[in-house]
PDB file of C-alpha atoms in Angstrom:
ATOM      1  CA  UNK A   1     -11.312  46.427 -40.685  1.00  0.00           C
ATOM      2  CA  UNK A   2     -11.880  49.722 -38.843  1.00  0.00           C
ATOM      3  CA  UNK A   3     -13.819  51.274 -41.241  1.00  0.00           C
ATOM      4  CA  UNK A   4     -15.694  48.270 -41.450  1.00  0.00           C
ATOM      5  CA  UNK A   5     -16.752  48.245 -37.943  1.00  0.00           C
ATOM      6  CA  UNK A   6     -17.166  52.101 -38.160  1.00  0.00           C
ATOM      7  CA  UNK A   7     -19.749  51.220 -40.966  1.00  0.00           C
ATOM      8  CA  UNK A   8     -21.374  48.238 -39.639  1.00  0.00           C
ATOM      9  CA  UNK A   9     -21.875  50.459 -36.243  1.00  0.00           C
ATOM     10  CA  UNK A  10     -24.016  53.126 -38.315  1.00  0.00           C
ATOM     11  CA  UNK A  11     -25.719  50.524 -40.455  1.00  0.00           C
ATOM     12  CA  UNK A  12     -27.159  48.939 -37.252  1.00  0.00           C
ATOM     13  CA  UNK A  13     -28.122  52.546 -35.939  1.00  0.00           C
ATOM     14  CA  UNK A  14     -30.215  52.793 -38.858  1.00  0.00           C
ATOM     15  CA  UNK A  15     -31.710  49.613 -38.212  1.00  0.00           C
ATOM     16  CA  UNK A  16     -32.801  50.714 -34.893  1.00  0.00           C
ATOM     17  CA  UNK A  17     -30.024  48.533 -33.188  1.00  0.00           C
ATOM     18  CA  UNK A  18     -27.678  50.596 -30.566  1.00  0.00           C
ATOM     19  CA  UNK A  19     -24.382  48.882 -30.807  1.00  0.00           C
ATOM     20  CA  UNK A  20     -20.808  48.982 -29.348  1.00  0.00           C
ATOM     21  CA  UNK A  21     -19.348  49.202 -33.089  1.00  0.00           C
ATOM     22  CA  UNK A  22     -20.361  52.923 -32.770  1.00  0.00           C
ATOM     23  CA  UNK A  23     -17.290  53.983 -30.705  1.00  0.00           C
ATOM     24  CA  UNK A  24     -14.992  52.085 -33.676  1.00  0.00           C
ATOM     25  CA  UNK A  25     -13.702  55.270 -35.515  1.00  0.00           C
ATOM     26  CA  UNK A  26     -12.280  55.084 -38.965  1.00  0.00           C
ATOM     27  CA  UNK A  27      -8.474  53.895 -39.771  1.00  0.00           C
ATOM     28  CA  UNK A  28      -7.319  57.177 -40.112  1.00  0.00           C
ATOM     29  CA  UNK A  29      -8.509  58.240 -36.664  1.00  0.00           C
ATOM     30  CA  UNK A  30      -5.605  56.329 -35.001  1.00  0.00           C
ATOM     31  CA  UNK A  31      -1.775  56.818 -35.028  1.00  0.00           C
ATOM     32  CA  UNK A  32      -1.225  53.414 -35.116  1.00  0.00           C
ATOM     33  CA  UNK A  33      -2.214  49.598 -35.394  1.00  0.00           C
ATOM     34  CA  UNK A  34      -2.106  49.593 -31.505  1.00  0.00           C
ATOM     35  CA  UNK A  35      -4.377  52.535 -31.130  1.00  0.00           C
ATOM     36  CA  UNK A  36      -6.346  50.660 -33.182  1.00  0.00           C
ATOM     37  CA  UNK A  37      -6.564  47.467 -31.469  1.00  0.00           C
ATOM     38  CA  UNK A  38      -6.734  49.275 -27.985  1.00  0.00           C
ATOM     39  CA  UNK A  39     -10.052  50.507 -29.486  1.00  0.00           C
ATOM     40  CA  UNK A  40     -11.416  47.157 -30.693  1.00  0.00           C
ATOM     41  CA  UNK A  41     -10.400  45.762 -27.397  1.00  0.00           C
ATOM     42  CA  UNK A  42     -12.828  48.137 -24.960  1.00  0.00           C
ATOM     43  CA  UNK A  43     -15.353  47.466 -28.100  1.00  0.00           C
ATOM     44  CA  UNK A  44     -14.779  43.643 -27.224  1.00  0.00           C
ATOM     45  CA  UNK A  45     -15.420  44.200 -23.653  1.00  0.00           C
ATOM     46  CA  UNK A  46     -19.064  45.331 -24.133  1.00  0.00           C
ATOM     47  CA  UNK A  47     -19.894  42.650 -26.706  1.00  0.00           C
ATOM     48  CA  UNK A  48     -18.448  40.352 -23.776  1.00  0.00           C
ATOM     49  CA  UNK A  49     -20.762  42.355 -21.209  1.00  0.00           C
ATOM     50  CA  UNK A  50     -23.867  43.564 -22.719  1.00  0.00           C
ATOM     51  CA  UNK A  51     -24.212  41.184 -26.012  1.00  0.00           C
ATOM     52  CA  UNK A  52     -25.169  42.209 -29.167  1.00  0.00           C
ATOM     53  CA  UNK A  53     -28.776  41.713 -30.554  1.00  0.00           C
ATOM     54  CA  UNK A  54     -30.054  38.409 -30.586  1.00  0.00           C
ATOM     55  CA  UNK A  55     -32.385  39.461 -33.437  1.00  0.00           C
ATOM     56  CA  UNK A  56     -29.862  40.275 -35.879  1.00  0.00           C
ATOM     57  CA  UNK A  57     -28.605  36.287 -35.740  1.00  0.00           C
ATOM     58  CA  UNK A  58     -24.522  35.403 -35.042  1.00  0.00           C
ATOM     59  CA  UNK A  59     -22.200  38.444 -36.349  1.00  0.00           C
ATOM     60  CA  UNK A  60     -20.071  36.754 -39.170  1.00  0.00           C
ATOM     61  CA  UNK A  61     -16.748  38.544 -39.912  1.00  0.00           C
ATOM     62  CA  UNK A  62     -15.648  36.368 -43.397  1.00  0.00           C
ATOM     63  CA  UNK A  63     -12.307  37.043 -44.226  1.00  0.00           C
ATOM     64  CA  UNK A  64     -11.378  35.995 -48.059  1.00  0.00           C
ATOM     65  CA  UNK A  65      -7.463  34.933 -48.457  1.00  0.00           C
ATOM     66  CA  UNK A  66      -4.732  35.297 -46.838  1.00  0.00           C
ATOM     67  CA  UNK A  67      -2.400  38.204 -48.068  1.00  0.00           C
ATOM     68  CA  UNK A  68      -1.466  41.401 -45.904  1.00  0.00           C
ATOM     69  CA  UNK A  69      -4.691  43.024 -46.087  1.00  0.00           C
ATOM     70  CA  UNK A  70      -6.465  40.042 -44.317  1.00  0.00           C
ATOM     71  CA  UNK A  71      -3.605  39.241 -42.444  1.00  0.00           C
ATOM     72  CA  UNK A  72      -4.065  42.535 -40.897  1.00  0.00           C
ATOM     73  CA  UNK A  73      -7.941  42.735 -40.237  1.00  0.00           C
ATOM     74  CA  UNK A  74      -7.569  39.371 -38.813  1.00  0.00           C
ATOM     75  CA  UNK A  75      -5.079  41.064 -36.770  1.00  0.00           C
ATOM     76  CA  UNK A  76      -7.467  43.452 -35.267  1.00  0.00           C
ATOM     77  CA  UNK A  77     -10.495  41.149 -35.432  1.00  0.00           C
ATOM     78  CA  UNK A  78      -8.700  39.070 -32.599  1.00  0.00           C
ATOM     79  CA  UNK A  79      -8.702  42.052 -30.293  1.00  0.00           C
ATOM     80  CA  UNK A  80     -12.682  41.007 -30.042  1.00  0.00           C
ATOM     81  CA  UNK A  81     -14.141  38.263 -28.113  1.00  0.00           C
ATOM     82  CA  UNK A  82     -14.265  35.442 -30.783  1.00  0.00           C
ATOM     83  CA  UNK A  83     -14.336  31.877 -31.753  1.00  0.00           C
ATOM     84  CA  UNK A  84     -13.151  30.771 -35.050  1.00  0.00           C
ATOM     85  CA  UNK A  85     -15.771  28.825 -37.751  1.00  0.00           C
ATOM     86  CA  UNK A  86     -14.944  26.710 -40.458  1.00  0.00           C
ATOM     87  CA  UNK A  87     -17.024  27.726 -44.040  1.00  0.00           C
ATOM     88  CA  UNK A  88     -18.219  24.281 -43.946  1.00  0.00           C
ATOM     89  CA  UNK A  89     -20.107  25.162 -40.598  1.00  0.00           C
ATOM     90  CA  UNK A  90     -21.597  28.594 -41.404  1.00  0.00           C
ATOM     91  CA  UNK A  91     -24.761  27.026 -42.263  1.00  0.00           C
ATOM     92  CA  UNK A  92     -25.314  25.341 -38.971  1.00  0.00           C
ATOM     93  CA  UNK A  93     -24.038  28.438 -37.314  1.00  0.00           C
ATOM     94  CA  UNK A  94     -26.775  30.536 -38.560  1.00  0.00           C
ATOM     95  CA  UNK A  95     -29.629  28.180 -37.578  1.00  0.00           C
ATOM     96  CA  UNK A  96     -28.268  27.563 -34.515  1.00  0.00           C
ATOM     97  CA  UNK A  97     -30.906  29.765 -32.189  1.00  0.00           C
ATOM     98  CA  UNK A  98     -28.497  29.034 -28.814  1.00  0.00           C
ATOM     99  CA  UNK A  99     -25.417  30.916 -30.814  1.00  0.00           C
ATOM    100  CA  UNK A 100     -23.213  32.875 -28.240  1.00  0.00           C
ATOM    101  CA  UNK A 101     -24.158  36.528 -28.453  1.00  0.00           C
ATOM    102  CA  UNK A 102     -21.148  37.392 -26.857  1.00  0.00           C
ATOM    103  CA  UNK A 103     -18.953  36.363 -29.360  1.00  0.00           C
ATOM    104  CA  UNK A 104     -18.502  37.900 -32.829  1.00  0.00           C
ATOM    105  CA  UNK A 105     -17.931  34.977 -35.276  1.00  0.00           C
ATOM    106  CA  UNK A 106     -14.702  34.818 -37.689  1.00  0.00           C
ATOM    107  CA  UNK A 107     -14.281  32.782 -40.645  1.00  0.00           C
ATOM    108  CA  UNK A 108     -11.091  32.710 -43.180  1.00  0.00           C
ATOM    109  CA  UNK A 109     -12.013  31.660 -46.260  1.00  0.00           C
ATOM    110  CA  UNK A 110      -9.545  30.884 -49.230  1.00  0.00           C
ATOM    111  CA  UNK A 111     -10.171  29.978 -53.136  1.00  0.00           C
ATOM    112  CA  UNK A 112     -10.360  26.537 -52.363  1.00  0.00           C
ATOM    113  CA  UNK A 113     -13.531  27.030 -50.572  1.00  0.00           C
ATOM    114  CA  UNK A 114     -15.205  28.571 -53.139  1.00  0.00           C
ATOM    115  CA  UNK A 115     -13.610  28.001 -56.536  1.00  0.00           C
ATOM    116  CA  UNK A 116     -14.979  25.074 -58.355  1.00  0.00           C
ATOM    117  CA  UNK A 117     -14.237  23.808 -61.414  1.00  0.00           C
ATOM    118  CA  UNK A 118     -17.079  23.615 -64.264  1.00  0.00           C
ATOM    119  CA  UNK A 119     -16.396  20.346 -65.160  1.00  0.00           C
ATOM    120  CA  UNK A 120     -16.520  18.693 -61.166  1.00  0.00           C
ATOM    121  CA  UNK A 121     -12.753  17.427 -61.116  1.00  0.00           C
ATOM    122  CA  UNK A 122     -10.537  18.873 -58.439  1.00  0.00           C
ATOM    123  CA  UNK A 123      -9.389  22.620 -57.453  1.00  0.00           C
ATOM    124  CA  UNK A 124      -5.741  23.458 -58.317  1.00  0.00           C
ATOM    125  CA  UNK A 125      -5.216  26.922 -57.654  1.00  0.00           C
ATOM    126  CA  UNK A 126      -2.038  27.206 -60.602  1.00  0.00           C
ATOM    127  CA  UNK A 127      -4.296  25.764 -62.801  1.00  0.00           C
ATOM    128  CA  UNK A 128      -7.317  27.988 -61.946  1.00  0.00           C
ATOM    129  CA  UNK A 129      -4.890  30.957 -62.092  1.00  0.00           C
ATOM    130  CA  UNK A 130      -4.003  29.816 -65.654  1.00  0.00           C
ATOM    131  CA  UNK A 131      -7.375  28.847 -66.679  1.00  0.00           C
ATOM    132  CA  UNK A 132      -9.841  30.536 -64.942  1.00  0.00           C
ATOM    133  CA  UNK A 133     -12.594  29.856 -67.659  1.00  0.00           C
ATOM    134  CA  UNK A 134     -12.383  26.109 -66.235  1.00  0.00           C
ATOM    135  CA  UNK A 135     -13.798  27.302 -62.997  1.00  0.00           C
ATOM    136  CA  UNK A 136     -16.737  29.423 -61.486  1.00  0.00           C
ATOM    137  CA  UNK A 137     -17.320  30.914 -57.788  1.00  0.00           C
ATOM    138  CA  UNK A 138     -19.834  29.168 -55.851  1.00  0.00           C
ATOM    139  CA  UNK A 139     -19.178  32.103 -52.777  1.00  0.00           C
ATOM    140  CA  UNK A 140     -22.663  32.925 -53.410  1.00  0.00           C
ATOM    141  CA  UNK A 141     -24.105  29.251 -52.727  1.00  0.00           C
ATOM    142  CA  UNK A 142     -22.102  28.201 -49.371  1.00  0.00           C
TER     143      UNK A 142
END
């Protein structure tokens, strides 16, 4: 998640956008988890002060699963000022022109979400795991 943020920071730089995810350095920069979260915490506090760019529409962090790894962003993520959206809502999210620029967005998404089987008939993750020719990613679509 940290050298997410680290990248994200420079990719809005680029863009012309100054941006709090500057300060973010990358996961070896930090002795620890804590360290870590300490940073994403004062990064939080200017989000929740200054904003971030309206123009650049709600910031979506989409987190796929839920094994270590994105147990462990989500564990940072939390450190900013958030609110939690379901995948189902994403879409209204980003039309929504009053969306809370003082908030980064979260969203957890798992196979059900996006795992559908060819034929239409119903997700089952043993069977998809088994037979994944029976089913495509929609991720792209939703």
């Amino acid at each position: 998640f940290m050298d997410g943020t680290n990248g994200l920071g420079h990719r809005l730089l680029t863009l012309g956008f100054g941006n709090p995810f500057l300060a973010c350095g990358l996961s070896y920069m930090y002795r620890c988890v804590a360290d870590a979260r300490l940073d994403m915490v004062r990064t939080g506090l200017v989000i929740q002060d200054d904003g971030l760019p309206r123009e650049l529409g709600p910031l979506v962090f989409v987190f796929t699963g839920d094994g270590n790894v994105t147990r462990g962003a989500i564990h940072v993520f939390k450190s900013l000022p958030h609110v939690w959206v379901r995948p189902d809502k994403l879409k209204e999210l980003v039309e929504d022109p009053g969306f809370d620029n003082k908030k980064v967005y979260g969203c957890q998404v798992r196979m059900e979400d996006y795992i559908e089987r060819v034929d239409g008939g119903p997700f089952s993750k043993s069977e998809y795991l088994a037979h994944p020719e029976l089913y495509k990613s929609v991720f792209h679509e939703k």
